[in-house]
Coordinates of C-alpha atoms in Angstrom, one line a residue:
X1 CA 94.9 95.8 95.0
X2 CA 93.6 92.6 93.6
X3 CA 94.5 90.8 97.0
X4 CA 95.2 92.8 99.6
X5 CA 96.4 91.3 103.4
X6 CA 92.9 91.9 104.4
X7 CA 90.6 90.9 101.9
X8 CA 87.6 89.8 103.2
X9 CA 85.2 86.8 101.8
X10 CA 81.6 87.4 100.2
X11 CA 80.3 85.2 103.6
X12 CA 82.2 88.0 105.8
X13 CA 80.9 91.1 106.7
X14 CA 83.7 93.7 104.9
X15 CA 83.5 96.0 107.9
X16 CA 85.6 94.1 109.9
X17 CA 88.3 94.4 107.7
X18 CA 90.6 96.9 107.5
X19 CA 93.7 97.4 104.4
X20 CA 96.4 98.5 106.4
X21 CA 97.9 99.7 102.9
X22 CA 95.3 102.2 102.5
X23 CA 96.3 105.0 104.9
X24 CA 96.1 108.9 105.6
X25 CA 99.5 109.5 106.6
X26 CA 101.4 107.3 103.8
X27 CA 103.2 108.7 100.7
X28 CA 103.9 106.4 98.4
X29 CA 106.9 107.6 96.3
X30 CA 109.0 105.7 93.8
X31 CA 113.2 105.2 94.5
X32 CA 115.3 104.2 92.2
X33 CA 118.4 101.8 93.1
X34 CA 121.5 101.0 91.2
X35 CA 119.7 98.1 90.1
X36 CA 115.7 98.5 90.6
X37 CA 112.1 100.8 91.2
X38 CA 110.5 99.5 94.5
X39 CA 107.6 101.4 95.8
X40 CA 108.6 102.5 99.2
X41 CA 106.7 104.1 101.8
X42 CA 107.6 107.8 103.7
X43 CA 105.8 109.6 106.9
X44 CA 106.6 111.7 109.5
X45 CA 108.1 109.0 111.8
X46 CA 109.6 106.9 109.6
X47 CA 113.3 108.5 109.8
X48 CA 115.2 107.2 112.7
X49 CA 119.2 107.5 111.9
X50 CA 121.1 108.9 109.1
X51 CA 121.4 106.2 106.8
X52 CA 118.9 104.0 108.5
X53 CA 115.9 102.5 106.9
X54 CA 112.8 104.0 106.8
X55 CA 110.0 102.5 109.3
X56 CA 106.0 102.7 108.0
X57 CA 104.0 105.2 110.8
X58 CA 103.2 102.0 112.3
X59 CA 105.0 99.3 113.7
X60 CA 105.8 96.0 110.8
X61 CA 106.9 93.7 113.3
X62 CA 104.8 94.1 116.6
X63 CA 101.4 92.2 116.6
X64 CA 98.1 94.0 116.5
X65 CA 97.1 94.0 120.2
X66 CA 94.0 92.0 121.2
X67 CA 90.8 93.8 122.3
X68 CA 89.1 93.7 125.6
X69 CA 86.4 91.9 123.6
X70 CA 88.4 89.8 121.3
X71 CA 90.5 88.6 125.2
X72 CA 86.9 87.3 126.1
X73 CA 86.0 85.8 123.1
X74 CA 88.9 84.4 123.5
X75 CA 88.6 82.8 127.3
X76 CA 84.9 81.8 126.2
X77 CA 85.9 79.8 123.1
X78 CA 89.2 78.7 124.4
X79 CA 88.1 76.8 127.3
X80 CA 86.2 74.4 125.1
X81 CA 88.5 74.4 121.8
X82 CA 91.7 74.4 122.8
X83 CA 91.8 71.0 125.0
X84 CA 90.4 69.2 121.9
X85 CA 92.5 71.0 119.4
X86 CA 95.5 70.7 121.4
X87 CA 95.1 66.8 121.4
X88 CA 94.4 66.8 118.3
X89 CA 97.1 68.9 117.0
X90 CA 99.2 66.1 119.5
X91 CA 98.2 63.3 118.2
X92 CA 98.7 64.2 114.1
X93 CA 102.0 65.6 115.1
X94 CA 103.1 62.1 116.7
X95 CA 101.3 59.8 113.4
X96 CA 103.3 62.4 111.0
X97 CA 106.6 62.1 113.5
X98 CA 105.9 58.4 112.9
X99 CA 105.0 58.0 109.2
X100 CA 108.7 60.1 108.5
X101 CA 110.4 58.0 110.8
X102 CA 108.9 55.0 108.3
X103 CA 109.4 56.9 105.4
X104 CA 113.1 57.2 106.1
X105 CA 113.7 53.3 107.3
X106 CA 117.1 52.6 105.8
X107 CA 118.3 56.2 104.5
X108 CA 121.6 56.8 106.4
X109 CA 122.1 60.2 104.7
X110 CA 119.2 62.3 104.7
X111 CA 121.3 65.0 102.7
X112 CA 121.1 62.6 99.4
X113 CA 118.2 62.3 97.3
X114 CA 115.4 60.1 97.6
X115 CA 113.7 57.3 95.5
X116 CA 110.9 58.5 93.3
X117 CA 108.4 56.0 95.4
X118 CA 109.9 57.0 98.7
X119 CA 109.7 60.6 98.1
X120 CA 106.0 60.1 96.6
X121 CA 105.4 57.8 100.0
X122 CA 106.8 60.7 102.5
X123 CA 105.0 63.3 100.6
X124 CA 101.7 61.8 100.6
X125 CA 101.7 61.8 104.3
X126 CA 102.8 64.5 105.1
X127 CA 100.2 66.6 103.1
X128 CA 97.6 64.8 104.3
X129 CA 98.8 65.4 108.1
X130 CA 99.8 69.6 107.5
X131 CA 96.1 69.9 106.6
X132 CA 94.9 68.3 109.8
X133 CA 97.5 70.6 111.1
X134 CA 96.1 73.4 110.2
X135 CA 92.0 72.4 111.0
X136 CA 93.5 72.3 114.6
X137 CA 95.2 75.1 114.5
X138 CA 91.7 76.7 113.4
X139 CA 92.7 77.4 109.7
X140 CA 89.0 75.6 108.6
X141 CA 88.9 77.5 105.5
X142 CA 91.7 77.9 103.2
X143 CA 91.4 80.1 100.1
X144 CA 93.5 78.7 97.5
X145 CA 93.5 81.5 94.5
X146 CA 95.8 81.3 90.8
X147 CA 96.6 84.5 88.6
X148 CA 96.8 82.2 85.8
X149 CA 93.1 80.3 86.2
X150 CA 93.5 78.3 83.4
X151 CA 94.3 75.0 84.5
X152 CA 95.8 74.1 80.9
X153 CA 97.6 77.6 80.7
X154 CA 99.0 76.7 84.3
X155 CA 100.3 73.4 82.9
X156 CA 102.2 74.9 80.8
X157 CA 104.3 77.2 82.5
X158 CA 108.0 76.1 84.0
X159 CA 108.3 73.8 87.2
X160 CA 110.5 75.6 88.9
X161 CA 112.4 73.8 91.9
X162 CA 111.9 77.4 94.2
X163 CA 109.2 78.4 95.7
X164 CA 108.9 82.1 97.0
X165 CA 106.4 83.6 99.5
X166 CA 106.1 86.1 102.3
X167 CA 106.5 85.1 105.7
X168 CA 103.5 86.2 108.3
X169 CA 103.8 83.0 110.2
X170 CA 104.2 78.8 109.9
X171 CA 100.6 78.3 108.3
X172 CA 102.2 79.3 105.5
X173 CA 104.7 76.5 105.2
X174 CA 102.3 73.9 106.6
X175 CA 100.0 75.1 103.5
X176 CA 103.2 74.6 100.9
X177 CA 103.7 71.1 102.5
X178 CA 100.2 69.8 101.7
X179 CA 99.5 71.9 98.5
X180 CA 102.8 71.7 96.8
X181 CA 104.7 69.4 99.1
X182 CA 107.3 71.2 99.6
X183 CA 110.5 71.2 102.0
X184 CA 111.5 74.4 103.1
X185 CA 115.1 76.7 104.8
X186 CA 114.5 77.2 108.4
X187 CA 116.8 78.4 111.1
X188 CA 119.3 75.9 113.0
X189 CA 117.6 76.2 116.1
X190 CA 114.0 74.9 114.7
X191 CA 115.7 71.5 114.6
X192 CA 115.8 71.3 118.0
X193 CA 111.9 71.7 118.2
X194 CA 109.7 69.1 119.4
X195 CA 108.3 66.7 116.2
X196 CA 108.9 69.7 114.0
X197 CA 112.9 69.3 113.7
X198 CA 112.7 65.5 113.3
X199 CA 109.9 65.8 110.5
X200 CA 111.6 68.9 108.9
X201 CA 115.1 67.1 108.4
X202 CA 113.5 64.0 106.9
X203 CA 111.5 66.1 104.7
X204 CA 115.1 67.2 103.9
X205 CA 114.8 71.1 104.2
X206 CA 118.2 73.1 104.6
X207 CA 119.0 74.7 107.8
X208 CA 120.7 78.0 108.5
X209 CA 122.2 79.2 111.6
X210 CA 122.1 83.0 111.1
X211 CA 123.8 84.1 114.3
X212 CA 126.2 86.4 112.0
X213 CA 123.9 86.8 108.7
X214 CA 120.6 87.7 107.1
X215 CA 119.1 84.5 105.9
X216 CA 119.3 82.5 102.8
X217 CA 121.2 85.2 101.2
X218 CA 122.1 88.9 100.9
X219 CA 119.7 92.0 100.8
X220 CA 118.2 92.4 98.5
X221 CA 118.9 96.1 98.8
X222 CA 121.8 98.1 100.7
X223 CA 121.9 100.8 102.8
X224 CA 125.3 100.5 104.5
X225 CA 128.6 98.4 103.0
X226 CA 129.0 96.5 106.1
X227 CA 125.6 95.7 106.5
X228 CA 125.8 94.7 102.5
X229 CA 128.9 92.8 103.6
X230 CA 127.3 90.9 106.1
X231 CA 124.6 90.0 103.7
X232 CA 127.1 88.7 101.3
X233 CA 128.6 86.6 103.4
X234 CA 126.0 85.1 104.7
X235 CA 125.4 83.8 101.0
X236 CA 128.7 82.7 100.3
X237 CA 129.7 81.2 103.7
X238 CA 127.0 80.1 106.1
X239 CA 127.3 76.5 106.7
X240 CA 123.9 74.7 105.7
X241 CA 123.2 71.9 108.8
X242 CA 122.2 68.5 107.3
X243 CA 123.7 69.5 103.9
X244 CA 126.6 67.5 103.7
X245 CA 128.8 70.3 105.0
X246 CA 127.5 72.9 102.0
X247 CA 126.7 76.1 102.2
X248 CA 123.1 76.9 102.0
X249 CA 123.7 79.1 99.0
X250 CA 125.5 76.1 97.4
X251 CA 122.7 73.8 99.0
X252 CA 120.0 75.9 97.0
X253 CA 121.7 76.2 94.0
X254 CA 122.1 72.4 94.1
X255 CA 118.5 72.1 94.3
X256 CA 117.9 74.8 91.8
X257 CA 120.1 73.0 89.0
X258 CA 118.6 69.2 89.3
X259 CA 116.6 67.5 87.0
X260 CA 112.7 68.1 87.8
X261 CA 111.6 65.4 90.7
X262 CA 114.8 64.8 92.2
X263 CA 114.0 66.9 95.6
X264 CA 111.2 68.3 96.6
X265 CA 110.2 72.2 95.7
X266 CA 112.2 74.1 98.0
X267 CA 110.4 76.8 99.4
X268 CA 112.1 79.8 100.8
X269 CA 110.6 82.8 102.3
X270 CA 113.2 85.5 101.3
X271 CA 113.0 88.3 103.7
X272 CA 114.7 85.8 106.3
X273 CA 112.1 86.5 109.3
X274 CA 108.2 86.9 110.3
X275 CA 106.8 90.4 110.4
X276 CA 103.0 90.9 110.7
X277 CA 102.2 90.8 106.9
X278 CA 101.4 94.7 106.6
X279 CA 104.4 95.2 104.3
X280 CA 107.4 93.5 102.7
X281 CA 111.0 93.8 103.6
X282 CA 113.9 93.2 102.2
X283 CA 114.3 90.1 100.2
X284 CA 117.4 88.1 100.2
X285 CA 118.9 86.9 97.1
X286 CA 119.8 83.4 98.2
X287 CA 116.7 82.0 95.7
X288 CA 117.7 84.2 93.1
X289 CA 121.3 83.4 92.6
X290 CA 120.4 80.7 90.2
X291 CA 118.9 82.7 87.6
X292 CA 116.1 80.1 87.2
X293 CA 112.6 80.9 86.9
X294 CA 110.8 81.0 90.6
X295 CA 107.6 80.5 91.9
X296 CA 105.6 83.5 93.7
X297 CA 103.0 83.0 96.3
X298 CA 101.5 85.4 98.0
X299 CA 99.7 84.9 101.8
X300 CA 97.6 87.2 103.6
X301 CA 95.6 85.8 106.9
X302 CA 92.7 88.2 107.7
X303 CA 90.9 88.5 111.1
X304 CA 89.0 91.1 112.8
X305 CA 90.9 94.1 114.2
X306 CA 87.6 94.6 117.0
X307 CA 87.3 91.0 118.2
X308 CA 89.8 88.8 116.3
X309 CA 93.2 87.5 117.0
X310 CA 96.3 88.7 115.2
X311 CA 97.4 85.2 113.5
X312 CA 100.3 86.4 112.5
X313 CA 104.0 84.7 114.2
X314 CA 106.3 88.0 114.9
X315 CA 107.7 88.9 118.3
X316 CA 105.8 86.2 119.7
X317 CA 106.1 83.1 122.2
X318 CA 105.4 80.1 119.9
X319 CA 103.4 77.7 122.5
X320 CA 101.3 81.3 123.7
X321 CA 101.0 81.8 119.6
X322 CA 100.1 78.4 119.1
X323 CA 97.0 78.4 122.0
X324 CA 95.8 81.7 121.3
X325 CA 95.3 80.3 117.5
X326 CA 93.4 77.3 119.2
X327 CA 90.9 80.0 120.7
X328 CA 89.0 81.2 117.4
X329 CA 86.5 79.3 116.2
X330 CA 87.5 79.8 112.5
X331 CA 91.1 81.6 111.4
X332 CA 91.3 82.4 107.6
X333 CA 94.7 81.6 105.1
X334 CA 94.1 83.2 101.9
X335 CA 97.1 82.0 99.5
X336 CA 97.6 83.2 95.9
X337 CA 100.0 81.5 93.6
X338 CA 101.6 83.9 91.0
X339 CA 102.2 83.3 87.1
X340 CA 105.8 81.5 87.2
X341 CA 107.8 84.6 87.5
X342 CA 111.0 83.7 84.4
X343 CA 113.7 86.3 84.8
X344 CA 115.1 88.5 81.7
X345 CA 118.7 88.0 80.7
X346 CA 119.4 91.2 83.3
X347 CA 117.8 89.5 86.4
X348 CA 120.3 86.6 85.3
X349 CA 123.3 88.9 86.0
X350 CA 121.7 90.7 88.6
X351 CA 120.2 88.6 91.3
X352 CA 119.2 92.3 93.1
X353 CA 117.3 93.1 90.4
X354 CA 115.7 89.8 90.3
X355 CA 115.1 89.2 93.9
X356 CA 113.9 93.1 93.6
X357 CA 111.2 92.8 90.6
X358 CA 110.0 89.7 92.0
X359 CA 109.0 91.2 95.2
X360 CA 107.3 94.2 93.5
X361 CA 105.1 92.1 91.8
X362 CA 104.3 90.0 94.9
X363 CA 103.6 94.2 96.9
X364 CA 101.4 94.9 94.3
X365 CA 99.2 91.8 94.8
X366 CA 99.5 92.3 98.5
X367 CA 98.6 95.5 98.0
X368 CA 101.5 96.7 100.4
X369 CA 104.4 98.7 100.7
X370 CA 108.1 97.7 100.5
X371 CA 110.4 98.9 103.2
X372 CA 114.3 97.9 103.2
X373 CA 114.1 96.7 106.8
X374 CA 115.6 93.0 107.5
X375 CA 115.7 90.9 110.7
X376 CA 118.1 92.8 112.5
X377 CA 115.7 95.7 112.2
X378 CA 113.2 93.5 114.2
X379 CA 115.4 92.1 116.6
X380 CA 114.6 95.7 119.2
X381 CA 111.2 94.3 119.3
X382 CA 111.8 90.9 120.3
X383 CA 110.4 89.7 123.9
X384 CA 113.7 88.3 124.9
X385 CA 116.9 90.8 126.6
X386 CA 119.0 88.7 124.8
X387 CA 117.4 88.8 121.1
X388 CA 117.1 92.9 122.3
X389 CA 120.6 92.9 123.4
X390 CA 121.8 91.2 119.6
X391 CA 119.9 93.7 117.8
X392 CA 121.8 96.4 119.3
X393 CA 124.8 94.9 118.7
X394 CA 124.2 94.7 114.9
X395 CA 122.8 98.0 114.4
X396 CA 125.9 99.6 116.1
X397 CA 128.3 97.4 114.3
X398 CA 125.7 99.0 110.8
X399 CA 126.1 102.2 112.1
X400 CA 130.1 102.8 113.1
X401 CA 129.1 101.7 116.6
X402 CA 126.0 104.3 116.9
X403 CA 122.8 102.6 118.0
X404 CA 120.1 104.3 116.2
X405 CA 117.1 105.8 118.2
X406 CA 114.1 103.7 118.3
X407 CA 111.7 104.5 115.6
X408 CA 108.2 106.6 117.0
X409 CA 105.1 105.1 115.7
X410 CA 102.3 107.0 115.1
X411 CA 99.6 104.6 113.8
X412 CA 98.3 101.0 114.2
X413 CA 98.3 98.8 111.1
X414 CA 94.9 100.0 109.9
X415 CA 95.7 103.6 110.0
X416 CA 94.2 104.6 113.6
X417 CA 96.3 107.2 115.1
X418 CA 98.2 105.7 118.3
X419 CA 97.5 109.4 119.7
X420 CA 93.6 109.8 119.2
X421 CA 93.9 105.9 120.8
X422 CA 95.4 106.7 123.9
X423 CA 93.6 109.7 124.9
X424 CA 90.5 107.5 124.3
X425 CA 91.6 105.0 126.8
X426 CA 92.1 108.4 129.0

């Protein structure tokens, strides 16, 4: 893979790092769909229900647990970085809360378009603060790669108003605020954050609630007609907060269809929730229903499975997430921005195939597999009864009111068998 999820940097001894795509128990096979080839991933384990999707031998959506040594690294570090990150991280939140709250001086509807020099104004800011953002969060070195390393070649390519990428985390989006300043489709309930839901409406991203859908969009693929329904509908109907009473399909396809510079590139992360970067899921289709060229980017953030911290944001508690960042002395972003990806006359009709091809090009520079897994397949791993509780409720309502048995794991992320592992700790 030319960039797999944990490629490791000249200055870093490749030891530590582990691919958790290159793995024993894996067989990679190739299914055709009605509309697409996606390189899937089979084991033992990975067969939970009839008509259920397949689960990898390990777990996509669980974090890679911290070692004993990585806890004290963690407890020796964090006791003198995390107070001064923490006001730091304070303090740039409150002068970006701020500079929006200037930027948007006399703007009574946040859901219309703003003036070239406003927009360039808010911008500026704001990239400059989601990089101080991310030193304090411990992201000290980014590494910012291109397929397309001609800068001249790059110039020429479409601007397209979309901007696609995998979702490990919020480093990502922080990084496509201050390299491409980008807005971005979050959940409803994220505007309700502290500093982030203020500064994410003026920087005039679309909100989704997503109590009864997917995301931004229908799967990508389909296992079950009611869940396909659901996906659907989800496109066609889910009401868009802050969007002048859209939908956030219509809300995206608005975006999609202005002239260049009239909003900000939206970016959109298609599978619709976090995992732990290991794989990709299902993408929606939302960003693909315009039939307009997209951009790819691909993020991987690396650490060391002995003495590291898992950096990605999947069944987490944010503020823990947040501190437990604050404890290494150096976490690493390595972001990879694709050729413009311009789809053929079929991905015009077919926003499957599109959404489809798009992230088989974004596997193979991962160097990952793709399962057809989506958030409601995560929601049984979720910390909270209630989250737990809605998962069921979806996968019996997927199922003809069957809740599927819970998938058994038999490997960690990096191929270790869970087995060998626990008779160790025996």
């Amino acid at each position: 893979a030319i960039f797999p999820p944990f490629f490791h940097s000249p200055s870093i001894q490749p030891s530590i790092y582990l691919s958790p795509s290159i793995n024993k128990h894996h067989t990679s096979i190739t299914i055709a769909t009605a509309s697409n080839k996606c390189t899937m991933t089979t084991s033992s384990s990975s067969t939970i229900g009839k008509g259920e999707p397949a689960f990898p031998p390990f777990n996509p959506f669980v974090r890679h647990p911290t070692s004993l040594l990585g806890k004290v690294k963690m407890i020796v570090c964090g006791s003198i970085l995390v107070p001064i990150r923490l006001t730091g991280a304070i303090a740039t939140l409150s002068c970006c809360l701020l500079w929006c709250n200037i930027c948007s001086l006399g703007c009574s509807d946040l859901s219309q378009p703003y003036s070239p020099f406003r927009r360039r104004l808010l911008q500026g800011g704001c990239r400059v603060f989601s990089r101080i953002l991310l030193f304090w969060y411990g992201f000290i070195w980014l590494r910012e790669s291109y397929e397309i390393e001609n800068v001249d070649e790059r110039a020429r390519q479409p601007h397209p108003s979309v901007v696609v990428v995998n979702h490990i985390g919020f480093a990502e989006i922080m990084y496509l605020i201050y390299g491409d300043g980008c807005c971005f489709v979050s959940k409803d309930t994220n505007r309700a954050l502290p500093f982030i839901g203020k500064i994410s409406q003026v920087l005039q991203s679309i909100f989704i609630d997503r109590g009864e859908g997917q995301g931004a969009g229908g799967g990508a693929t389909s296992n079950k007609s009611m869940h396909n329904t659901s996906s659907h509908m989800s496109d066609v109907s889910s009401t868009s907060r802050g969007g002048g009473g859209n939908t956030t399909l219509e809300n995206i396809l608005e975006r999609a269809h202005s002239p260049p510079g009239t909003w900000p590139p939206l970016a959109i992360c298609p599978e619709g929730t976090t995992h732990t970067g290991h794989v990709l899921i299902r993408f929606a289709t939302g960003a693909f229903r315009a039939g307009l060229p997209v951009q790819p980017v691909v993020v991987s953030s690396p650490f060391s499975p002995k003495f590291g911290y898992d950096p990605s944001f999947s069944c987490a508690n944010i503020v823990t997430h947040v501190l437990c960042l604050m404890t290494q002395p150096m976490n690493h972003l390595h972001v990879k921005h694709l050729a413009v990806y311009v789809p053929s006359d079929a991905e015009k009709k077919d926003p499957k195939l599109f959404a489809n091809n798009v992230r088989q090009k974004m596997s193979k520079e991962l160097g990952v597999n793709c399962y057809d897994l989506t958030w409601t397949d995560k929601l049984r791993f979720e910390s909270s009864e209630k989250a737990r509780e809605l998962g069921r409720q979806k996968l019996a309502a997927r199922n003809g009111g069957v809740v599927p048995p819970m998938p058994i794991f038999t490997q960690d992320a990096f191929g270790n068998d869970l087995v060998d592992e626990a008779k160790k700790d025996k």
